[in-house]
PDB file of C-alpha atoms in Angstrom:
ATOM      1  CA  MET A  28     108.318  87.425 129.622  1.00 42.00           C
ATOM      2  CA  TRP A  29     111.136  88.939 129.398  1.00 44.00           C
ATOM      3  CA  ILE A  30     114.223  88.271 127.161  1.00 43.00           C
ATOM      4  CA  ARG A  31     117.523  88.960 128.822  1.00 45.00           C
ATOM      5  CA  ARG A  32     120.133  87.845 126.365  1.00 47.00           C
ATOM      6  CA  GLY A  33     120.910  91.136 123.964  1.00 44.00           C
ATOM      7  CA  PHE A  34     117.542  92.407 124.673  1.00 43.00           C
ATOM      8  CA  GLY A  35     117.954  94.759 127.549  1.00 47.00           C
ATOM      9  CA  ALA A  36     115.358  92.664 129.437  1.00 57.00           C
ATOM     10  CA  ARG A  37     112.248  93.986 127.177  1.00 70.00           C
ATOM     11  CA  PRO A  38     109.563  92.177 127.246  1.00 77.00           C
ATOM     12  CA  PHE A  39     109.210  89.303 124.466  1.00 75.00           C
ATOM     13  CA  TYR A  40     106.156  91.423 122.641  1.00 80.00           C
ATOM     14  CA  LEU A  41     107.264  95.036 123.343  1.00 84.00           C
ATOM     15  CA  GLN A  42     110.747  93.727 120.848  1.00 84.00           C
ATOM     16  CA  LEU A  43     107.555  92.013 118.163  1.00 84.00           C
ATOM     17  CA  GLY A  44     105.445  94.732 118.380  1.00 87.00           C
ATOM     18  CA  LEU A  45     107.422  98.403 118.494  1.00 90.00           C
ATOM     19  CA  PRO A  46     109.394  97.435 115.738  1.00 90.00           C
ATOM     20  CA  MET A  47     105.561  96.241 113.414  1.00 91.00           C
ATOM     21  CA  ALA A  48     103.983  99.813 114.442  1.00 92.00           C
ATOM     22  CA  LEU A  49     107.231 101.004 113.363  1.00 93.00           C
ATOM     23  CA  VAL A  50     107.284  99.453 110.537  1.00 93.00           C
ATOM     24  CA  ILE A  51     103.191 100.539 109.658  1.00 93.00           C
ATOM     25  CA  SER A  52     103.657 103.683 110.524  1.00 93.00           C
ATOM     26  CA  MET A  53     106.635 104.849 108.509  1.00 94.00           C
ATOM     27  CA  ALA A  54     104.175 103.383 105.186  1.00 93.00           C
ATOM     28  CA  LEU A  55     101.678 105.577 106.337  1.00 92.00           C
ATOM     29  CA  GLY A  56     104.128 108.592 106.493  1.00 92.00           C
ATOM     30  CA  LEU A  57     105.243 107.736 103.269  1.00 94.00           C
ATOM     31  CA  ILE A  58     100.968 107.557 101.900  1.00 93.00           C
ATOM     32  CA  GLY A  59     100.781 111.057 104.257  1.00 91.00           C
ATOM     33  CA  PHE A  60     103.661 112.819 102.170  1.00 91.00           C
ATOM     34  CA  LEU A  61     101.579 111.931  98.413  1.00 93.00           C
ATOM     35  CA  ASN A  62      98.512 112.984  99.977  1.00 92.00           C
ATOM     36  CA  TYR A  63     100.216 116.221 100.869  1.00 92.00           C
ATOM     37  CA  PHE A  64     101.868 117.048  97.529  1.00 92.00           C
ATOM     38  CA  ASN A  65      98.904 115.441  95.942  1.00 92.00           C
ATOM     39  CA  TYR A  66      96.470 117.941  97.212  1.00 92.00           C
ATOM     40  CA  GLN A  67      99.215 120.581  96.495  1.00 90.00           C
ATOM     41  CA  LYS A  68      99.084 119.678  92.753  1.00 90.00           C
ATOM     42  CA  SER A  69      95.474 119.090  92.286  1.00 90.00           C
ATOM     43  CA  TYR A  70      94.758 122.771  94.089  1.00 89.00           C
ATOM     44  CA  GLN A  71      96.801 124.336  91.388  1.00 86.00           C
ATOM     45  CA  GLU A  72      94.674 122.060  89.249  1.00 87.00           C
ATOM     46  CA  LEU A  73      91.388 123.943  90.499  1.00 87.00           C
ATOM     47  CA  LEU A  74      93.028 127.458  90.167  1.00 84.00           C
ATOM     48  CA  LEU A  75      93.649 126.953  86.592  1.00 84.00           C
ATOM     49  CA  ASP A  76      90.664 125.426  85.971  1.00 85.00           C
ATOM     50  CA  ARG A  77      88.678 128.584  87.846  1.00 84.00           C
ATOM     51  CA  ALA A  78      90.732 130.966  85.681  1.00 83.00           C
ATOM     52  CA  LEU A  79      89.305 129.354  81.749  1.00 85.00           C
ATOM     53  CA  VAL A  80      85.704 129.551  83.059  1.00 85.00           C
ATOM     54  CA  LEU A  81      86.614 132.684  83.926  1.00 85.00           C
ATOM     55  CA  GLY A  82      88.304 133.617  81.091  1.00 85.00           C
ATOM     56  CA  ILE A  83      86.551 131.399  78.372  1.00 86.00           C
ATOM     57  CA  ASP A  84      83.061 133.981  79.788  1.00 84.00           C
ATOM     58  CA  ALA A  85      86.005 136.463  79.561  1.00 85.00           C
ATOM     59  CA  ARG A  86      86.845 135.710  75.946  1.00 87.00           C
ATOM     60  CA  GLN A  87      83.153 135.566  74.937  1.00 87.00           C
ATOM     61  CA  LEU A  88      82.635 139.492  75.243  1.00 85.00           C
ATOM     62  CA  ILE A  89      86.122 140.530  73.614  1.00 87.00           C
ATOM     63  CA  GLU A  90      85.235 138.179  70.480  1.00 87.00           C
ATOM     64  CA  SER A  91      81.956 139.478  70.440  1.00 86.00           C
ATOM     65  CA  GLY A  92      83.003 143.185  70.373  1.00 85.00           C
ATOM     66  CA  LEU A  93      85.228 141.951  67.171  1.00 86.00           C
ATOM     67  CA  ASN A  94      82.550 140.437  66.063  1.00 84.00           C
ATOM     68  CA  ILE A  95      81.011 144.038  65.001  1.00 84.00           C
ATOM     69  CA  GLY A  96      83.890 145.317  64.532  1.00 81.00           C
ATOM     70  CA  LEU A  97      85.460 146.070  67.747  1.00 81.00           C
ATOM     71  CA  ALA A  98      88.826 146.577  69.038  1.00 81.00           C
ATOM     72  CA  PRO A  99      88.665 145.701  72.753  1.00 83.00           C
ATOM     73  CA  ARG A 100      89.833 149.428  73.506  1.00 81.00           C
ATOM     74  CA  ALA A 101      87.081 150.703  71.506  1.00 80.00           C
ATOM     75  CA  ASN A 102      84.746 148.346  73.515  1.00 82.00           C
ATOM     76  CA  ALA A 103      83.661 150.180  76.177  1.00 81.00           C
ATOM     77  CA  ASN A 104      81.841 147.700  77.912  1.00 82.00           C
ATOM     78  CA  LEU A 105      84.586 145.257  78.461  1.00 83.00           C
ATOM     79  CA  ALA A 106      86.804 147.159  81.120  1.00 82.00           C
ATOM     80  CA  PRO A 107      83.737 146.507  83.229  1.00 85.00           C
ATOM     81  CA  GLU A 108      82.742 143.562  82.701  1.00 83.00           C
ATOM     82  CA  LEU A 109      86.370 142.595  82.956  1.00 83.00           C
ATOM     83  CA  ASN A 110      86.244 144.367  86.099  1.00 84.00           C
ATOM     84  CA  ARG A 111      82.885 142.647  87.550  1.00 84.00           C
ATOM     85  CA  LEU A 112      84.476 138.523  86.145  1.00 82.00           C
ATOM     86  CA  TYR A 113      88.353 139.971  88.515  1.00 82.00           C
ATOM     87  CA  ARG A 114      85.723 140.979  91.626  1.00 83.00           C
ATOM     88  CA  GLU A 115      83.807 138.238  91.291  1.00 79.00           C
ATOM     89  CA  SER A 116      86.716 135.990  91.436  1.00 78.00           C
ATOM     90  CA  GLY A 117      88.403 136.527  94.475  1.00 77.00           C
ATOM     91  CA  GLU A 118      90.879 134.452  93.485  1.00 81.00           C
ATOM     92  CA  VAL A 119      92.624 136.466  90.529  1.00 85.00           C
ATOM     93  CA  HIS A 120      95.221 138.261  90.918  1.00 85.00           C
ATOM     94  CA  HIS A 121      95.109 140.522  87.707  1.00 85.00           C
ATOM     95  CA  ILE A 122      93.288 139.759  84.833  1.00 87.00           C
ATOM     96  CA  GLN A 123      95.676 141.612  81.210  1.00 86.00           C
ATOM     97  CA  LEU A 124      94.364 141.643  77.972  1.00 87.00           C
ATOM     98  CA  CYS A 125      97.206 141.785  75.649  1.00 85.00           C
ATOM     99  CA  ASP A 126      97.061 142.976  71.611  1.00 83.00           C
ATOM    100  CA  GLU A 127      98.808 139.439  68.863  1.00 80.00           C
ATOM    101  CA  ARG A 128     102.379 141.552  68.980  1.00 79.00           C
ATOM    102  CA  GLY A 129     102.112 141.155  73.339  1.00 76.00           C
ATOM    103  CA  GLN A 130     101.619 144.610  73.827  1.00 82.00           C
ATOM    104  CA  SER A 131      99.722 145.304  76.216  1.00 83.00           C
ATOM    105  CA  LEU A 132      96.344 146.789  76.278  1.00 84.00           C
ATOM    106  CA  LEU A 133      94.341 146.396  79.135  1.00 84.00           C
ATOM    107  CA  LEU A 134      95.208 145.415  82.948  1.00 84.00           C
ATOM    108  CA  LEU A 135      92.772 144.462  85.763  1.00 83.00           C
ATOM    109  CA  GLY A 136      94.125 143.842  89.689  1.00 79.00           C
ATOM    110  CA  ASP A 137      96.612 144.925  92.337  1.00 74.00           C
ATOM    111  CA  VAL A 138      99.532 145.540  89.905  1.00 71.00           C
ATOM    112  CA  ARG A 139     101.549 148.090  87.942  1.00 69.00           C
ATOM    113  CA  SER A 140     100.022 149.409  85.068  1.00 61.00           C
ATOM    114  CA  THR A 141     103.295 149.481  82.926  1.00 61.00           C
ATOM    115  CA  GLN A 142     103.061 145.577  83.954  1.00 69.00           C
ATOM    116  CA  PRO A 143     103.733 143.972  80.057  1.00 73.00           C
ATOM    117  CA  CYS A 144     102.265 140.476  78.754  1.00 77.00           C
ATOM    118  CA  LEU A 145     103.716 137.430  79.514  1.00 73.00           C
ATOM    119  CA  VAL A 146     102.287 135.670  76.060  1.00 67.00           C
ATOM    120  CA  PRO A 147     105.662 132.780  77.013  1.00 66.00           C
ATOM    121  CA  PRO A 148     106.882 132.470  72.480  1.00 58.00           C
ATOM    122  CA  VAL A 149     105.781 128.850  71.821  1.00 59.00           C
ATOM    123  CA  ALA A 150     102.117 130.188  72.608  1.00 56.00           C
ATOM    124  CA  LYS A 151     101.726 133.190  69.938  1.00 57.00           C
ATOM    125  CA  GLY A 152     100.009 132.482  67.134  1.00 56.00           C
ATOM    126  CA  GLU A 153      98.376 129.405  68.737  1.00 61.00           C
ATOM    127  CA  ALA A 154      94.758 128.814  68.810  1.00 64.00           C
ATOM    128  CA  ALA A 155      95.043 126.775  72.253  1.00 76.00           C
ATOM    129  CA  GLU A 156      95.250 127.794  75.635  1.00 80.00           C
ATOM    130  CA  TRP A 157      98.299 127.717  77.911  1.00 82.00           C
ATOM    131  CA  GLN A 158      99.337 128.191  81.517  1.00 83.00           C
ATOM    132  CA  THR A 159     103.338 128.611  83.193  1.00 82.00           C
ATOM    133  CA  GLN A 160     104.460 130.325  85.780  1.00 83.00           C
ATOM    134  CA  ASP A 161     107.241 132.062  88.400  1.00 83.00           C
ATOM    135  CA  ALA A 162     107.866 132.133  91.312  1.00 82.00           C
ATOM    136  CA  SER A 163     105.448 134.825  92.875  1.00 84.00           C
ATOM    137  CA  PHE A 164     102.594 133.593  89.515  1.00 86.00           C
ATOM    138  CA  ILE A 165     100.012 131.019  88.043  1.00 87.00           C
ATOM    139  CA  TYR A 166      99.157 132.552  84.596  1.00 86.00           C
ATOM    140  CA  MET A 167      96.311 131.050  82.325  1.00 85.00           C
ATOM    141  CA  GLY A 168      96.521 132.495  78.871  1.00 85.00           C
ATOM    142  CA  LEU A 169      93.504 132.388  76.597  1.00 87.00           C
ATOM    143  CA  PRO A 170      93.843 133.656  72.838  1.00 87.00           C
ATOM    144  CA  TYR A 171      90.842 135.389  71.564  1.00 87.00           C
ATOM    145  CA  LYS A 172      90.273 135.504  67.326  1.00 86.00           C
ATOM    146  CA  ASN A 173      88.747 138.144  65.651  1.00 83.00           C
ATOM    147  CA  SER A 174      86.049 137.865  62.565  1.00 80.00           C
ATOM    148  CA  PHE A 175      88.050 135.839  60.429  1.00 82.00           C
ATOM    149  CA  GLY A 176      89.200 133.318  62.772  1.00 81.00           C
ATOM    150  CA  VAL A 177      92.736 134.749  63.347  1.00 82.00           C
ATOM    151  CA  VAL A 178      94.103 134.920  66.776  1.00 83.00           C
ATOM    152  CA  SER A 179      93.906 138.854  67.279  1.00 83.00           C
ATOM    153  CA  GLY A 180      95.173 138.695  70.836  1.00 85.00           C
ATOM    154  CA  TYR A 181      95.540 137.245  74.615  1.00 87.00           C
ATOM    155  CA  LEU A 182      94.214 136.673  77.750  1.00 88.00           C
ATOM    156  CA  VAL A 183      96.126 136.390  80.897  1.00 88.00           C
ATOM    157  CA  LEU A 184      94.773 135.207  84.230  1.00 88.00           C
ATOM    158  CA  ALA A 185      97.059 135.617  87.284  1.00 87.00           C
ATOM    159  CA  TYR A 186      96.986 133.893  90.068  1.00 87.00           C
ATOM    160  CA  PRO A 187      99.801 134.441  93.484  1.00 88.00           C
ATOM    161  CA  GLN A 188     101.291 130.892  94.101  1.00 87.00           C
ATOM    162  CA  ALA A 189     101.012 132.241  98.006  1.00 87.00           C
ATOM    163  CA  LEU A 190      97.477 130.950  97.767  1.00 86.00           C
ATOM    164  CA  VAL A 191      99.002 127.362  96.846  1.00 87.00           C
ATOM    165  CA  SER A 192     101.791 127.486  99.283  1.00 88.00           C
ATOM    166  CA  LYS A 193      99.084 128.343 102.189  1.00 90.00           C
ATOM    167  CA  ALA A 194      96.059 125.180 101.185  1.00 89.00           C
ATOM    168  CA  SER A 195      99.248 123.731 101.269  1.00 89.00           C
ATOM    169  CA  ALA A 196     100.575 124.461 104.068  1.00 92.00           C
ATOM    170  CA  THR A 197      96.813 124.439 105.674  1.00 92.00           C
ATOM    171  CA  MET A 198      96.320 120.526 104.605  1.00 92.00           C
ATOM    172  CA  GLY A 199      99.609 119.941 105.234  1.00 91.00           C
ATOM    173  CA  MET A 200      99.678 120.570 109.064  1.00 94.00           C
ATOM    174  CA  LYS A 201      96.376 118.647 109.378  1.00 93.00           C
ATOM    175  CA  LEU A 202      97.378 115.703 107.318  1.00 92.00           C
ATOM    176  CA  LEU A 203     100.099 115.616 109.939  1.00 93.00           C
ATOM    177  CA  GLN A 204      97.738 116.344 112.884  1.00 94.00           C
ATOM    178  CA  ILE A 205      96.717 113.076 111.747  1.00 93.00           C
ATOM    179  CA  PHE A 206      99.180 111.465 111.096  1.00 93.00           C
ATOM    180  CA  ALA A 207     100.241 111.914 115.028  1.00 94.00           C
ATOM    181  CA  LEU A 208      97.231 110.036 116.370  1.00 95.00           C
ATOM    182  CA  VAL A 209      96.953 107.694 114.069  1.00 94.00           C
ATOM    183  CA  VAL A 210     100.270 106.752 114.732  1.00 94.00           C
ATOM    184  CA  LEU A 211      99.433 106.878 119.223  1.00 95.00           C
ATOM    185  CA  ALA A 212      96.848 104.413 117.755  1.00 94.00           C
ATOM    186  CA  VAL A 213      98.987 102.160 115.423  1.00 93.00           C
ATOM    187  CA  PHE A 214     101.568 101.699 118.139  1.00 92.00           C
ATOM    188  CA  ALA A 215      98.877 101.394 120.938  1.00 92.00           C
ATOM    189  CA  VAL A 216      96.530  98.927 119.497  1.00 92.00           C
ATOM    190  CA  THR A 217     100.179  96.950 117.906  1.00 91.00           C
ATOM    191  CA  ILE A 218     101.744  96.165 121.239  1.00 89.00           C
ATOM    192  CA  VAL A 219      98.487  95.340 122.610  1.00 90.00           C
ATOM    193  CA  CYS A 220      97.881  92.378 119.581  1.00 88.00           C
ATOM    194  CA  VAL A 221     100.488  90.631 119.800  1.00 86.00           C
ATOM    195  CA  TRP A 222     101.071  90.808 123.986  1.00 86.00           C
ATOM    196  CA  TRP A 223      97.185  88.636 122.877  1.00 85.00           C
ATOM    197  CA  LEU A 224      98.785  86.571 120.021  1.00 80.00           C
ATOM    198  CA  THR A 225     101.948  86.054 122.381  1.00 77.00           C
ATOM    199  CA  ARG A 226     100.820  85.368 125.388  1.00 73.00           C
ATOM    200  CA  GLN A 227     101.045  82.331 126.190  1.00 69.00           C
ATOM    201  CA  MET A 228     104.239  81.149 124.211  1.00 69.00           C
ATOM    202  CA  GLN A 229     105.322  83.796 126.652  1.00 68.00           C
ATOM    203  CA  GLN A 230     104.557  81.786 129.684  1.00 67.00           C
ATOM    204  CA  GLU A 231     106.192  78.458 127.757  1.00 64.00           C
ATOM    205  CA  ILE A 232     109.073  79.965 126.151  1.00 66.00           C
ATOM    206  CA  SER A 233     109.433  81.578 131.089  1.00 68.00           C
ATOM    207  CA  GLN A 234     109.838  77.515 131.908  1.00 64.00           C
ATOM    208  CA  LEU A 235     112.175  76.895 129.679  1.00 61.00           C
ATOM    209  CA  GLU A 236     114.709  79.922 130.928  1.00 64.00           C
ATOM    210  CA  GLN A 237     113.957  78.687 133.872  1.00 64.00           C
ATOM    211  CA  ILE A 238     114.999  74.767 132.370  1.00 58.00           C
ATOM    212  CA  VAL A 239     118.560  76.877 131.307  1.00 59.00           C
ATOM    213  CA  ASP A 240     118.625  78.223 134.514  1.00 61.00           C
ATOM    214  CA  GLN A 241     118.724  75.525 136.375  1.00 60.00           C
ATOM    215  CA  PRO A 242     118.647  72.231 134.919  1.00 53.00           C
ATOM    216  CA  ASP A 243     119.683  69.858 138.341  1.00 53.00           C
ATOM    217  CA  GLN A 244     115.975  71.499 139.609  1.00 53.00           C
ATOM    218  CA  ALA A 245     113.665  68.625 140.494  1.00 47.00           C
ATOM    219  CA  SER A 246     109.990  69.698 139.167  1.00 50.00           C
ATOM    220  CA  PRO A 247     108.380  68.104 136.865  1.00 51.00           C
ATOM    221  CA  ALA A 248     108.648  69.254 132.853  1.00 50.00           C
ATOM    222  CA  PRO A 249     106.213  71.440 131.831  1.00 51.00           C
ATOM    223  CA  GLU A 250     103.290  70.704 129.057  1.00 51.00           C
ATOM    224  CA  PHE A 251     103.613  72.962 126.082  1.00 50.00           C
ATOM    225  CA  GLY A 252     100.301  74.190 124.065  1.00 50.00           C
ATOM    226  CA  LEU A 253     102.173  76.029 121.098  1.00 48.00           C
ATOM    227  CA  LEU A 254     105.868  74.744 121.469  1.00 50.00           C
ATOM    228  CA  ASP A 255     107.180  71.205 121.442  1.00 53.00           C
ATOM    229  CA  ASN A 256     106.377  69.407 124.407  1.00 52.00           C
ATOM    230  CA  ALA A 257     110.044  67.227 124.326  1.00 57.00           C
ATOM    231  CA  LEU A 258     111.691  70.120 123.890  1.00 56.00           C
ATOM    232  CA  SER A 259     111.648  70.704 127.278  1.00 55.00           C
ATOM    233  CA  ALA A 260     113.611  67.475 128.094  1.00 60.00           C
ATOM    234  CA  GLU A 261     115.793  68.965 125.566  1.00 62.00           C
ATOM    235  CA  VAL A 262     117.097  72.088 126.969  1.00 55.00           C
ATOM    236  CA  ARG A 263     116.848  70.990 130.021  1.00 56.00           C
ATOM    237  CA  GLU A 264     119.691  67.731 129.134  1.00 63.00           C
ATOM    238  CA  PHE A 265     121.731  70.425 126.449  1.00 58.00           C
ATOM    239  CA  SER A 266     121.957  73.184 129.215  1.00 56.00           C
ATOM    240  CA  ARG A 267     123.379  69.876 131.953  1.00 59.00           C
ATOM    241  CA  MET A 268     125.948  69.294 129.222  1.00 61.00           C
ATOM    242  CA  LEU A 269     126.769  72.750 129.119  1.00 55.00           C
ATOM    243  CA  GLN A 270     127.248  72.618 133.175  1.00 56.00           C
ATOM    244  CA  PRO A 271     131.178  71.649 134.098  1.00 55.00           C
ATOM    245  CA  PRO A 272     132.132  68.386 135.953  1.00 56.00           C
ATOM    246  CA  ALA A 273     131.244  67.907 139.597  1.00 53.00           C
ATOM    247  CA  ASP A 274     134.407  67.158 140.262  1.00 54.00           C
ATOM    248  CA  LEU A 275     135.729  69.513 138.610  1.00 49.00           C
ATOM    249  CA  VAL A 276     133.132  72.108 140.559  1.00 47.00           C
ATOM    250  CA  GLN A 277     134.441  70.390 143.987  1.00 54.00           C
ATOM    251  CA  ALA A 278     137.890  71.069 143.036  1.00 53.00           C
ATOM    252  CA  ARG A 279     137.539  75.188 142.461  1.00 53.00           C
ATOM    253  CA  GLU A 280     135.865  75.019 146.226  1.00 54.00           C
ATOM    254  CA  SER A 281     138.434  73.727 147.941  1.00 55.00           C
TER     255      SER A 281
END
């Protein structure tokens, strides 16, 4: 059955199924969009959690030396151990050890030796971990204390922002591929389901169209299942009312 008036002669099940599939696809797209940003946030939090675990191990090495009176620069075992942790991490761009005044004591990684310590002003003198970021790196800072419980400096671990961007781009491409396949399935299944549910109604509406187009045709009234049987007679009568009088038709023909 084809709906001709105002819909460009498209099947009824397409007129109903396509908008439904479009709405479902838009909802799925919004869900995928939210999942993408949730993944980006979760991946960044995962990096910071790894940095925290790595930083706690490194801080224990620093504080162990301070407890026996060895300053970080005087601790001969500190640099090799930090270098080992740096190599094993694989994702840390550089590790920097700073004193309480923000002066660099030790720097490991692919970075210039004049790299200043990045210690947020709100973190100075605080005993809690902190994190910040700029255009290139994500930083995790851990304060370390001397044997008297006083903050003596900060251990700063830097992760490149490119890690987050690359992982997010990879996940975004996977989500896009999955979304494209799901949309194709949604359109196919929705249209088939709508056609299956409306196939009888399509036949009955087609019969009503024939009654409207040919109200005077001598044919028995069709039997309807989904539509009211009385609707056939009403439509036929209404269609006759719209027809011009017979004498007027004859006058025009003559």
